[in-house]
Coordinates of C-alpha atoms in Angstrom, one line a residue:
M17 CA -5.0 -34.3 3.5
S18 CA -2.1 -32.2 2.3
D19 CA -2.6 -29.0 0.4
A20 CA -1.4 -30.7 -2.8
G21 CA -3.7 -33.6 -2.1
A22 CA -6.7 -31.3 -1.6
R23 CA -6.0 -29.4 -4.8
A24 CA -5.7 -32.7 -6.7
A25 CA -9.1 -33.9 -5.2
A26 CA -10.7 -30.6 -6.2
T27 CA -9.4 -30.8 -9.7
A28 CA -10.8 -34.3 -10.1
T29 CA -14.3 -33.0 -9.4
V30 CA -14.3 -29.9 -11.7
P31 CA -16.7 -30.2 -14.6
A32 CA -15.1 -29.8 -18.0
V33 CA -15.1 -26.3 -19.3
D34 CA -13.6 -24.8 -22.4
G35 CA -10.9 -22.2 -22.2
A36 CA -13.0 -19.5 -24.0
T37 CA -15.7 -19.8 -21.3
V38 CA -13.1 -19.7 -18.5
E39 CA -11.7 -16.4 -19.9
V40 CA -15.1 -14.9 -20.4
V41 CA -16.2 -15.6 -16.9
R42 CA -12.8 -14.3 -15.5
S43 CA -13.3 -11.1 -17.6
Y44 CA -16.8 -10.6 -16.3
L45 CA -15.6 -10.9 -12.7
A46 CA -12.7 -8.5 -13.4
A47 CA -15.2 -6.1 -14.9
A48 CA -17.3 -6.3 -11.8
A49 CA -14.3 -5.3 -9.7
D50 CA -13.6 -2.4 -12.0
E51 CA -17.2 -1.2 -11.7
M52 CA -16.9 -1.4 -7.9
R53 CA -13.7 0.7 -8.2
S54 CA -15.6 3.4 -10.3
T55 CA -18.4 3.5 -7.7
L56 CA -16.0 4.1 -4.9
I57 CA -14.1 6.8 -6.6
R58 CA -17.3 8.7 -7.7
T59 CA -18.9 8.6 -4.2
A60 CA -16.0 8.9 -1.7
F61 CA -15.8 12.0 0.4
N62 CA -12.1 11.8 1.2
P63 CA -9.5 12.9 -1.4
V64 CA -7.1 10.1 -0.2
I65 CA -9.7 7.8 -1.7
Y66 CA -10.9 9.6 -4.8
E67 CA -7.7 11.4 -5.8
V68 CA -4.8 9.3 -4.3
L69 CA -6.7 5.9 -4.9
D70 CA -5.7 4.7 -1.4
F71 CA -7.9 1.6 -1.5
G72 CA -8.1 -2.1 -2.4
I73 CA -11.1 -3.9 -3.9
S74 CA -11.4 -7.6 -4.2
I75 CA -13.9 -10.4 -5.2
Y76 CA -13.9 -13.9 -3.7
D77 CA -15.7 -17.2 -4.2
E78 CA -17.8 -18.9 -1.6
Q79 CA -14.5 -20.4 -0.1
A80 CA -13.0 -16.8 0.3
R81 CA -10.5 -17.4 -2.4
L82 CA -9.5 -14.4 -4.5
V83 CA -11.0 -14.4 -8.0
A84 CA -10.8 -10.8 -9.2
E85 CA -9.4 -7.4 -8.0
A86 CA -9.4 -3.8 -9.2
P87 CA -6.3 -1.5 -9.4
G88 CA -5.4 0.1 -6.1
L89 CA -2.7 -0.1 -3.6
T90 CA -1.0 -3.5 -4.2
R91 CA -0.3 -4.1 -0.5
F92 CA -4.0 -3.4 0.2
L93 CA -5.1 -6.1 -2.2
G94 CA -2.9 -8.7 -0.6
A95 CA -4.1 -7.6 2.8
N96 CA -7.8 -8.0 1.9
D97 CA -7.4 -11.8 1.5
Y98 CA -6.1 -12.1 5.1
S99 CA -8.7 -9.6 6.5
L100 CA -11.7 -11.4 4.9
K101 CA -10.6 -14.8 6.3
K102 CA -10.0 -13.4 9.8
G103 CA -13.3 -11.5 9.7
L104 CA -15.2 -14.6 8.6
E105 CA -13.5 -16.6 11.4
Y106 CA -14.8 -14.1 13.9
V107 CA -18.3 -13.4 12.6
G108 CA -19.0 -16.9 11.3
V109 CA -20.3 -17.5 7.8
E110 CA -23.4 -19.0 9.2
N111 CA -24.2 -15.7 10.9
L112 CA -24.1 -13.7 7.7
D113 CA -27.4 -12.8 6.0
P114 CA -28.3 -11.1 2.7
G115 CA -27.7 -7.4 3.0
D116 CA -25.2 -7.7 5.8
V117 CA -22.0 -5.5 5.7
V118 CA -19.2 -6.1 8.2
L119 CA -16.5 -3.5 9.3
L120 CA -13.1 -4.7 10.4
N121 CA -10.2 -2.6 11.5
Y122 CA -8.6 -4.6 14.4
P123 CA -5.0 -4.3 13.1
Y124 CA -3.7 -7.8 13.8
W125 CA -6.6 -9.2 11.8
N126 CA -7.0 -6.4 9.4
A127 CA -3.4 -6.5 8.1
A128 CA -3.1 -2.7 8.4
H129 CA -3.5 0.1 10.8
S130 CA -6.8 1.0 12.4
Y131 CA -7.7 3.8 9.8
D132 CA -7.6 1.3 6.9
A133 CA -11.2 0.3 7.2
T134 CA -12.1 -3.0 5.6
L135 CA -15.7 -3.6 4.8
F136 CA -16.9 -7.0 3.4
A137 CA -20.2 -8.5 2.5
P138 CA -21.6 -11.9 1.4
V139 CA -23.1 -12.5 -1.9
F140 CA -26.2 -14.6 -2.0
L141 CA -28.5 -15.6 -4.9
P142 CA -31.8 -13.8 -4.6
D143 CA -34.0 -16.8 -5.1
D144 CA -32.6 -19.5 -2.7
E145 CA -30.0 -17.5 -0.8
T146 CA -27.2 -19.7 -2.0
L147 CA -23.9 -18.2 -0.9
V148 CA -21.8 -17.6 -4.1
G149 CA -19.0 -15.4 -2.8
F150 CA -17.8 -12.3 -1.0
V151 CA -17.0 -8.7 -1.9
C152 CA -14.4 -6.6 0.0
V153 CA -13.2 -3.0 0.0
R154 CA -10.5 -1.4 2.1
A155 CA -10.0 2.4 2.2
H156 CA -8.3 4.9 4.4
W157 CA -10.4 6.9 6.7
M158 CA -9.1 10.2 7.9
D159 CA -10.2 10.1 11.6
L160 CA -11.6 7.6 13.9
G161 CA -11.0 8.5 17.5
A162 CA -7.2 8.2 17.8
K163 CA -5.4 10.2 20.3
D164 CA -4.1 12.6 17.7
P165 CA -5.7 14.0 14.6
G166 CA -4.4 12.8 11.2
Y167 CA -1.7 10.2 11.7
V168 CA -0.6 8.7 15.0
L169 CA 3.2 8.9 15.0
D170 CA 4.2 8.1 18.6
S171 CA 1.6 5.6 20.0
T172 CA 2.9 2.9 22.2
D173 CA -0.1 0.5 22.1
M174 CA -3.1 -0.2 20.0
H175 CA -5.6 1.6 22.3
Q176 CA -4.1 5.0 21.5
E177 CA -4.8 4.4 17.8
G178 CA -8.5 4.8 17.4
L179 CA -11.9 3.1 17.7
I180 CA -11.6 -0.6 17.0
F181 CA -14.1 -2.9 15.2
P182 CA -13.2 -6.6 15.3
G183 CA -15.8 -7.6 12.7
T184 CA -19.0 -5.6 13.4
K185 CA -22.1 -5.4 11.3
V186 CA -22.7 -1.9 10.1
F187 CA -25.6 -3.0 7.9
R188 CA -27.9 -5.8 8.9
R189 CA -30.2 -7.4 6.2
G190 CA -29.7 -4.2 4.1
E191 CA -30.5 -1.7 6.9
P192 CA -27.9 0.5 8.6
V193 CA -27.2 -0.4 12.2
H194 CA -27.9 3.0 13.7
D195 CA -26.1 2.6 17.0
V196 CA -22.9 1.6 15.3
H197 CA -23.1 4.5 12.9
E198 CA -23.6 6.9 15.8
L199 CA -20.6 5.4 17.7
I200 CA -18.6 6.2 14.6
R201 CA -20.0 9.7 14.3
F202 CA -19.3 10.6 17.9
N203 CA -15.7 9.2 17.8
S204 CA -14.5 11.1 14.8
R205 CA -13.3 14.7 14.4
M206 CA -14.5 14.5 10.8
P207 CA -17.8 12.6 11.1
E208 CA -19.4 13.7 7.8
V209 CA -16.3 12.7 5.8
V210 CA -15.9 9.3 7.6
L211 CA -19.5 8.4 7.4
G212 CA -19.5 9.5 3.8
D213 CA -16.7 7.2 3.0
L214 CA -18.4 4.4 4.9
H215 CA -21.4 4.7 2.6
A216 CA -19.3 5.0 -0.4
Q217 CA -17.7 1.7 0.4
V218 CA -21.1 0.1 1.0
S219 CA -22.2 1.4 -2.5
C220 CA -19.0 -0.2 -3.9
L221 CA -20.0 -3.5 -2.3
R222 CA -23.6 -3.3 -3.5
T223 CA -22.3 -2.8 -7.0
G224 CA -20.1 -5.8 -6.7
Q225 CA -22.9 -8.0 -5.3
R226 CA -25.3 -7.1 -8.2
R227 CA -22.7 -7.9 -10.8
I228 CA -21.7 -11.2 -9.4
V229 CA -25.4 -12.2 -9.3
D230 CA -25.6 -11.1 -12.9
V231 CA -22.6 -13.4 -13.8
V232 CA -24.1 -16.4 -12.1
E233 CA -27.6 -15.9 -13.6
K234 CA -26.0 -15.5 -17.1
F235 CA -23.8 -18.5 -17.1
G236 CA -25.1 -20.7 -14.2
L237 CA -23.5 -21.4 -10.9
G238 CA -21.9 -24.7 -11.9
L239 CA -20.2 -23.2 -14.9
V240 CA -19.0 -20.2 -12.9
R241 CA -17.6 -22.3 -10.2
A242 CA -15.9 -24.6 -12.7
S243 CA -14.4 -21.6 -14.5
I244 CA -13.0 -20.2 -11.2
E245 CA -11.5 -23.6 -10.3
R246 CA -9.9 -23.8 -13.7
F247 CA -8.4 -20.3 -13.8
M248 CA -7.0 -20.8 -10.3
Q249 CA -5.3 -24.0 -11.4
L250 CA -3.8 -22.1 -14.3
G251 CA -2.7 -19.3 -11.9
E252 CA -0.8 -21.8 -9.8
Q253 CA 0.7 -23.6 -12.8
A254 CA 2.0 -20.2 -14.1
S255 CA 3.6 -19.3 -10.8
L256 CA 5.3 -22.8 -10.5
E257 CA 6.6 -22.6 -14.0
A258 CA 8.0 -19.1 -13.3
I259 CA 9.6 -20.2 -10.1
A260 CA 11.3 -23.1 -11.9
A261 CA 12.8 -20.7 -14.4
L262 CA 14.3 -18.4 -11.6
P263 CA 17.7 -18.9 -10.1
Q264 CA 17.5 -21.4 -7.2
G265 CA 19.1 -20.5 -4.0
S266 CA 18.9 -18.4 -0.8
W267 CA 19.9 -14.8 -0.2
T268 CA 19.8 -12.4 2.7
A269 CA 19.6 -8.6 3.0
V270 CA 19.6 -6.1 5.8
D271 CA 18.3 -2.5 6.0
W272 CA 17.7 0.1 8.6
M273 CA 14.6 2.2 9.4
D274 CA 15.3 5.6 11.0
D275 CA 13.6 5.0 14.3
D276 CA 10.4 3.7 15.8
G277 CA 8.8 7.2 16.5
I278 CA 9.7 7.0 20.2
T279 CA 13.4 6.9 20.4
D280 CA 16.1 7.9 17.8
E281 CA 17.5 4.3 17.6
P282 CA 17.5 2.8 14.2
V283 CA 15.4 -0.3 13.7
R284 CA 16.9 -3.4 11.9
L285 CA 15.0 -5.1 9.0
E286 CA 16.3 -8.4 7.7
V287 CA 14.9 -10.9 5.1
T288 CA 16.1 -14.1 3.6
V289 CA 14.5 -15.2 0.3
T290 CA 14.8 -18.8 -0.7
I291 CA 13.7 -20.2 -4.1
A292 CA 13.7 -24.0 -4.1
D293 CA 11.5 -27.1 -4.7
G294 CA 8.7 -25.1 -6.2
T295 CA 8.4 -22.6 -3.5
F296 CA 9.3 -19.0 -2.9
T297 CA 9.9 -18.4 0.8
V298 CA 10.3 -15.0 2.4
D299 CA 11.6 -15.2 5.9
F300 CA 12.0 -12.1 8.1
A301 CA 14.0 -13.8 10.9
G302 CA 16.8 -11.6 12.2
S303 CA 14.6 -8.4 12.0
S304 CA 14.1 -6.4 15.2
P305 CA 11.8 -7.7 17.9
M306 CA 8.6 -5.6 18.2
V307 CA 9.4 -2.0 19.2
R308 CA 7.6 0.4 21.5
G309 CA 6.6 2.8 18.7
P310 CA 3.9 2.3 16.0
V311 CA 6.1 0.9 13.1
N312 CA 5.3 -2.8 14.0
L313 CA 3.8 -4.7 11.1
P314 CA 0.7 -7.0 11.5
F315 CA 1.5 -10.4 9.9
G316 CA -1.2 -10.0 7.3
A317 CA 0.5 -6.8 6.1
T318 CA 3.9 -8.7 6.0
I319 CA 2.3 -11.3 3.8
A320 CA 0.9 -8.6 1.5
C321 CA 4.4 -7.1 1.1
A322 CA 5.9 -10.4 0.1
R323 CA 3.1 -10.9 -2.4
V324 CA 4.0 -7.7 -4.1
A325 CA 7.5 -8.9 -4.8
F326 CA 6.4 -12.5 -5.6
K327 CA 4.0 -11.5 -8.2
A328 CA 6.5 -9.1 -9.9
F329 CA 8.9 -12.0 -10.2
T330 CA 6.5 -14.7 -11.3
T331 CA 3.4 -13.6 -13.2
P332 CA 3.4 -9.8 -13.4
F333 CA 1.3 -9.6 -16.5
E334 CA -1.5 -11.9 -15.4
P335 CA -4.6 -10.8 -13.4
T336 CA -4.2 -12.2 -9.9
N337 CA -6.2 -14.9 -8.4
A338 CA -5.6 -17.1 -5.3
G339 CA -3.9 -19.8 -7.4
H340 CA -1.0 -17.5 -8.2
M341 CA -0.1 -17.2 -4.5
L342 CA -0.1 -20.8 -3.5
P343 CA 3.7 -21.4 -3.9
L344 CA 4.5 -18.3 -1.6
I345 CA 5.5 -19.0 1.9
V346 CA 6.0 -16.1 4.4
K347 CA 7.5 -16.4 7.8
A348 CA 7.9 -14.1 10.7
E349 CA 8.0 -14.9 14.4
P350 CA 5.1 -13.7 16.5
G351 CA 6.3 -10.8 18.6
S352 CA 8.8 -9.6 16.0
L353 CA 8.8 -6.4 13.9
F354 CA 7.0 -8.3 11.1
H355 CA 4.5 -10.1 13.2
A356 CA 3.0 -7.6 15.6
V357 CA 0.8 -9.1 18.4
Y358 CA -1.6 -7.3 20.8
P359 CA -1.2 -4.7 22.1
A360 CA 1.7 -3.5 19.9
A361 CA 1.4 -0.1 18.2
T362 CA 1.0 -0.5 14.5
F363 CA -0.2 2.9 13.1
T364 CA 2.9 4.1 11.2
Q365 CA 3.4 1.2 8.8
W366 CA 6.1 2.6 6.7
T367 CA 7.9 -0.6 7.6
G368 CA 6.0 -2.3 4.8
N369 CA 7.3 0.1 2.2
L370 CA 10.8 -0.7 3.1
A371 CA 10.1 -4.4 3.3
V372 CA 9.1 -4.6 -0.4
E373 CA 12.4 -3.1 -1.5
L374 CA 14.4 -5.2 1.1
I375 CA 13.1 -8.3 -0.7
Y376 CA 14.4 -7.0 -4.0
K377 CA 17.7 -6.2 -2.4
A378 CA 18.0 -9.9 -1.3
L379 CA 17.0 -11.2 -4.8
A380 CA 19.5 -8.8 -6.5
Q381 CA 22.2 -11.1 -5.2
G382 CA 20.9 -14.1 -7.0
M383 CA 19.7 -12.3 -10.2
P384 CA 21.4 -9.0 -10.7
D385 CA 20.5 -8.9 -14.4
R386 CA 16.8 -8.7 -13.4
L387 CA 16.9 -6.1 -10.6
A388 CA 16.9 -2.4 -10.5
A389 CA 18.9 -0.5 -7.9
C390 CA 17.0 0.9 -5.0
S391 CA 14.5 3.6 -5.6
G392 CA 14.5 6.7 -3.3
G393 CA 13.8 4.0 -0.7
D394 CA 10.6 5.2 1.0
V395 CA 7.2 6.9 0.6
P396 CA 7.8 10.6 1.6
G397 CA 4.5 11.3 3.3
F398 CA 3.2 14.5 4.8
M399 CA 0.0 15.9 6.2
M400 CA -1.5 19.0 7.7
A401 CA -4.3 19.1 10.3
G402 CA -6.1 22.1 11.8
A403 CA -9.0 24.6 11.4
H404 CA -9.5 25.6 7.7
P405 CA -8.6 29.4 7.3
D406 CA -11.8 30.1 5.4
T407 CA -14.5 28.0 7.1
G408 CA -13.0 27.2 10.5
T409 CA -14.0 23.6 9.9
F410 CA -11.4 20.9 11.1
F411 CA -9.4 19.3 8.3
A412 CA -6.8 16.6 8.0
I413 CA -5.3 16.0 4.6
S414 CA -2.3 14.0 3.4
N415 CA 0.0 13.4 0.4
N416 CA 2.6 11.0 -0.6
D417 CA 5.4 12.6 -2.7
P418 CA 7.2 11.0 -5.6
I419 CA 10.8 9.8 -5.6
G420 CA 13.2 8.5 -8.3
W421 CA 13.3 4.9 -9.1
G422 CA 16.6 3.0 -9.4
G423 CA 18.7 2.5 -12.5
T424 CA 18.2 -0.9 -14.1
P425 CA 20.7 -3.2 -16.0
N426 CA 19.1 -1.8 -19.3
H427 CA 18.0 1.7 -18.8
D428 CA 17.9 4.7 -16.5
G429 CA 15.5 4.8 -13.5
A430 CA 12.2 6.5 -14.0
G431 CA 11.0 9.4 -12.0
P432 CA 9.8 11.3 -10.3
L433 CA 7.1 8.7 -9.5
N434 CA 5.3 7.3 -6.6
H435 CA 7.2 4.5 -4.8
L436 CA 7.0 1.1 -6.6
C437 CA 4.9 -0.4 -3.8
Q438 CA 2.2 2.3 -4.5
T439 CA 1.3 0.9 -7.9
V440 CA -1.4 3.2 -9.5
A441 CA -1.7 5.6 -6.5
H442 CA -1.4 9.3 -7.2
S443 CA -0.1 12.2 -5.3
T444 CA -2.8 14.5 -4.0
P445 CA -3.2 17.4 -6.5
I446 CA -1.9 20.8 -5.4
E447 CA -5.3 22.3 -6.1
V448 CA -7.0 19.9 -3.7
L449 CA -4.3 20.4 -1.0
E450 CA -4.5 24.1 -1.2
A451 CA -8.3 24.2 -1.3
K452 CA -8.8 21.9 1.7
S453 CA -6.0 23.0 4.0
G454 CA -3.9 25.9 5.2
M455 CA -0.9 25.1 2.8
L456 CA 0.3 27.2 -0.1
F457 CA 2.8 25.6 -2.4
E458 CA 5.4 27.9 -3.6
R459 CA 7.6 25.5 -5.5
L460 CA 7.4 22.0 -6.9
E461 CA 10.1 20.9 -9.3
V462 CA 12.5 18.1 -10.3
R463 CA 15.7 18.0 -8.2
T464 CA 18.8 18.3 -10.3
D465 CA 21.5 15.7 -9.3
S466 CA 19.2 13.8 -7.0
G467 CA 19.5 10.5 -8.8
G468 CA 22.6 8.2 -8.1
A469 CA 25.1 8.2 -11.0
G470 CA 25.9 5.1 -13.0
K471 CA 26.0 3.6 -16.4
H472 CA 22.2 3.8 -15.9
R473 CA 21.4 6.7 -13.4
G474 CA 18.7 6.7 -10.9
G475 CA 15.6 8.7 -11.6
P476 CA 15.3 12.2 -10.0
G477 CA 13.3 13.1 -6.9
I478 CA 11.5 16.4 -6.3
R479 CA 11.6 19.6 -4.2
R480 CA 8.5 21.0 -2.7
D481 CA 8.3 24.3 -0.7
I482 CA 5.3 24.8 1.5
R483 CA 4.2 28.0 3.1
F484 CA 1.5 27.9 5.7
V485 CA -1.4 30.4 5.5
S486 CA -3.0 29.3 8.8
D487 CA -1.9 27.8 12.1
G488 CA -2.1 24.0 12.5
E489 CA 0.0 20.9 12.8
F490 CA 2.3 19.5 10.1
L491 CA 3.2 15.9 10.0
S492 CA 6.1 14.3 8.1
V493 CA 5.9 10.5 7.7
I494 CA 9.3 9.2 6.4
K495 CA 11.4 6.4 7.7
K496 CA 14.5 6.6 5.4
T497 CA 16.3 9.9 6.0
R498 CA 19.5 8.5 7.5
S499 CA 20.7 5.6 5.3
K500 CA 21.2 6.0 1.5
P501 CA 19.5 3.9 -1.2
W502 CA 21.6 1.0 -2.3
A503 CA 23.2 0.9 -5.7
L504 CA 24.1 -2.1 -7.9
D505 CA 27.0 -3.2 -10.0
G506 CA 29.3 -0.3 -9.4
G507 CA 26.7 2.4 -9.5
Q508 CA 26.5 5.3 -6.9
Q509 CA 24.1 5.7 -4.0
S510 CA 21.7 8.6 -4.0
E511 CA 21.1 11.0 -1.1
P512 CA 18.2 10.1 1.2
T513 CA 15.0 12.1 1.5
Q514 CA 15.2 15.2 3.7
V515 CA 12.4 17.4 5.3
I516 CA 13.6 20.8 6.5
A517 CA 11.3 22.6 8.9
F518 CA 11.5 26.4 9.1
P519 CA 14.4 26.7 6.6
G520 CA 16.6 29.7 6.8
T521 CA 15.6 30.6 10.4
A522 CA 17.1 30.0 13.8
R523 CA 14.6 27.2 14.3
E524 CA 15.7 25.3 11.2
R525 CA 15.6 21.5 11.8
R526 CA 15.6 18.2 10.0
L527 CA 12.6 15.8 10.4
S528 CA 11.9 12.2 9.7
T529 CA 8.6 11.1 11.2
R530 CA 7.5 14.0 13.4
R531 CA 4.5 16.1 14.3
I532 CA 5.2 19.9 14.7
A533 CA 3.1 23.0 15.3
V534 CA 3.2 25.5 12.5
A535 CA 1.9 29.0 12.2
A536 CA 0.8 31.2 9.3
G537 CA 3.9 32.4 7.4
E538 CA 6.2 29.5 8.3
R539 CA 7.6 27.2 5.8
V540 CA 8.7 23.6 5.2
T541 CA 10.9 22.2 2.4
L542 CA 10.8 18.6 1.3
L543 CA 13.6 17.1 -0.8
T544 CA 12.7 13.6 -1.9
A545 CA 15.4 11.0 -2.9
G546 CA 16.3 10.0 -6.4
G547 CA 16.9 6.4 -7.2
A548 CA 20.4 4.9 -7.0
G549 CA 22.5 4.1 -9.9
H550 CA 23.3 0.8 -11.8
G551 CA 26.6 0.1 -13.3
P552 CA 30.0 1.9 -13.4
V553 CA 29.8 5.7 -13.9
A554 CA 32.6 5.5 -16.4
D555 CA 30.5 3.4 -18.8
R556 CA 27.7 5.9 -19.2
D557 CA 27.2 7.2 -22.8
P558 CA 28.3 10.9 -22.9
N559 CA 25.5 11.8 -25.1
L560 CA 23.0 10.6 -22.4
V561 CA 24.9 12.9 -19.9
R562 CA 24.5 15.8 -22.3
R563 CA 20.8 15.1 -22.7
D564 CA 20.4 15.0 -18.9
V565 CA 22.1 18.3 -18.5
A566 CA 19.8 19.8 -21.2
E567 CA 16.8 18.5 -19.3
G568 CA 18.0 19.7 -15.9
I569 CA 18.3 16.2 -14.4
V570 CA 22.1 16.5 -14.1
S571 CA 24.1 19.7 -13.6
A572 CA 27.0 20.9 -15.7
A573 CA 29.3 20.5 -12.7
A574 CA 28.2 16.8 -12.1
A575 CA 28.6 16.1 -15.8
S576 CA 32.2 17.1 -15.5
D577 CA 33.1 15.9 -12.0
L578 CA 31.2 12.6 -11.9
Y579 CA 31.0 11.6 -15.5
G580 CA 34.1 13.3 -17.0
V581 CA 32.0 14.8 -19.8
D582 CA 33.0 18.1 -21.4
L583 CA 29.8 19.9 -22.5
D584 CA 31.8 22.0 -25.0
D585 CA 32.8 19.0 -27.1

């Protein structure tokens, strides 16, 4: 039976349920996901979880279809769907018991690198052990036996990237599996933090299990299942209506990533987006084959990137369920950059950040009135690892810096903000970075003239100056330092992100994605990119230029030279 036929058959068997009940059940499930989120944030050991919000939390029905999610990294949420289905295929639903929790981080099934640990658990009714759904949480662990501490930037196969779990029970019938926990403990440089995060994720899952059982006991299983079926139908219908209202056609865009982490050769990214016949197809044909370094993207992660763009163009204001995603088709040939296969290295997945904006670049050709120019183009990440100067304890801590967003057809780009693929994610607070590492932050400020000029200018990036107060390793994770963010409709490009190690010394050098040894007293400067401009520079309102100068976003020289505005008038 075709997918359309199967959906029609399912529709025919759904009991009648009124719209108010459907919305109440949907809201209960959404509230359950939000409570899972609160539990994780309160109990996590790792700042990248409780401060940065580097996680994804999802609830599924008994068919492993998404019914609710909590705010986190958008790409994680899409990846959870793929991971859960692969994990269930490996473990077997029939082999799951009440109280079980399964750990999956095998990258080609997990739709992420090995440190993004996915835990999932079945939800059974307590009386008769009827399976009613699944709960899933993915979060970034800081260390799990990879060849290098922190991030792995130059791996050439999966086996250099850490301890792998293909779908392993870490709790069995409610009890911890001691041998597996000890395996994790003895394969981590930060065992207390990693095991603490594991238990925080389990607490998150237990919260979700309890709340789903509450919903079923309150409304009855039949009514809950009927409501889920109905809001999934509505989700698909809303996406189809949105697709029909979009321009129909096919558009291709190309971009380049700095390197693969092994050589200095740029890596080609290409996508073709086709909107036709009720489908939204994202095809990455023409992109580079798999490369030697760790920038290859598992196919599940590629699907998640496409989902970010698809949702933004179809139903951005509706809570997501599996129905919304049915019209989306994602293609990438196995063995290509966007469909990594064993044993390809996949750790440094900044490819996905670029992929989201590459889809927008393609769509801008068909609907320029709806698209912003490129943002700063990447997620400027950095990390330090070493022995803490006060305690001597090993640490590894990371941060993703903000950039400027691109100018739009109607207004200036926002900024500094986290990259648009980061959604609600935060930067790590300076107070946390300084307390937990050997870094001292001497400067953090908005960069004047960093946004591309235009009728609507790009938002600004930032400058961050770091002085090290102890020896260690500094990692920069950036893949867009050579090519400029693209502008639209006559706007100007902005300059790409730059990382300057040891500025003002004979050792000064520019970095993209690199690991370097640093000593107390040495410095690094990060200059993140602003967004590109939209529309002709000559069309910008002079009063807006004057406002930008007053706020330090544009210099007086740029106001005169770029915009032709005399500040004395």
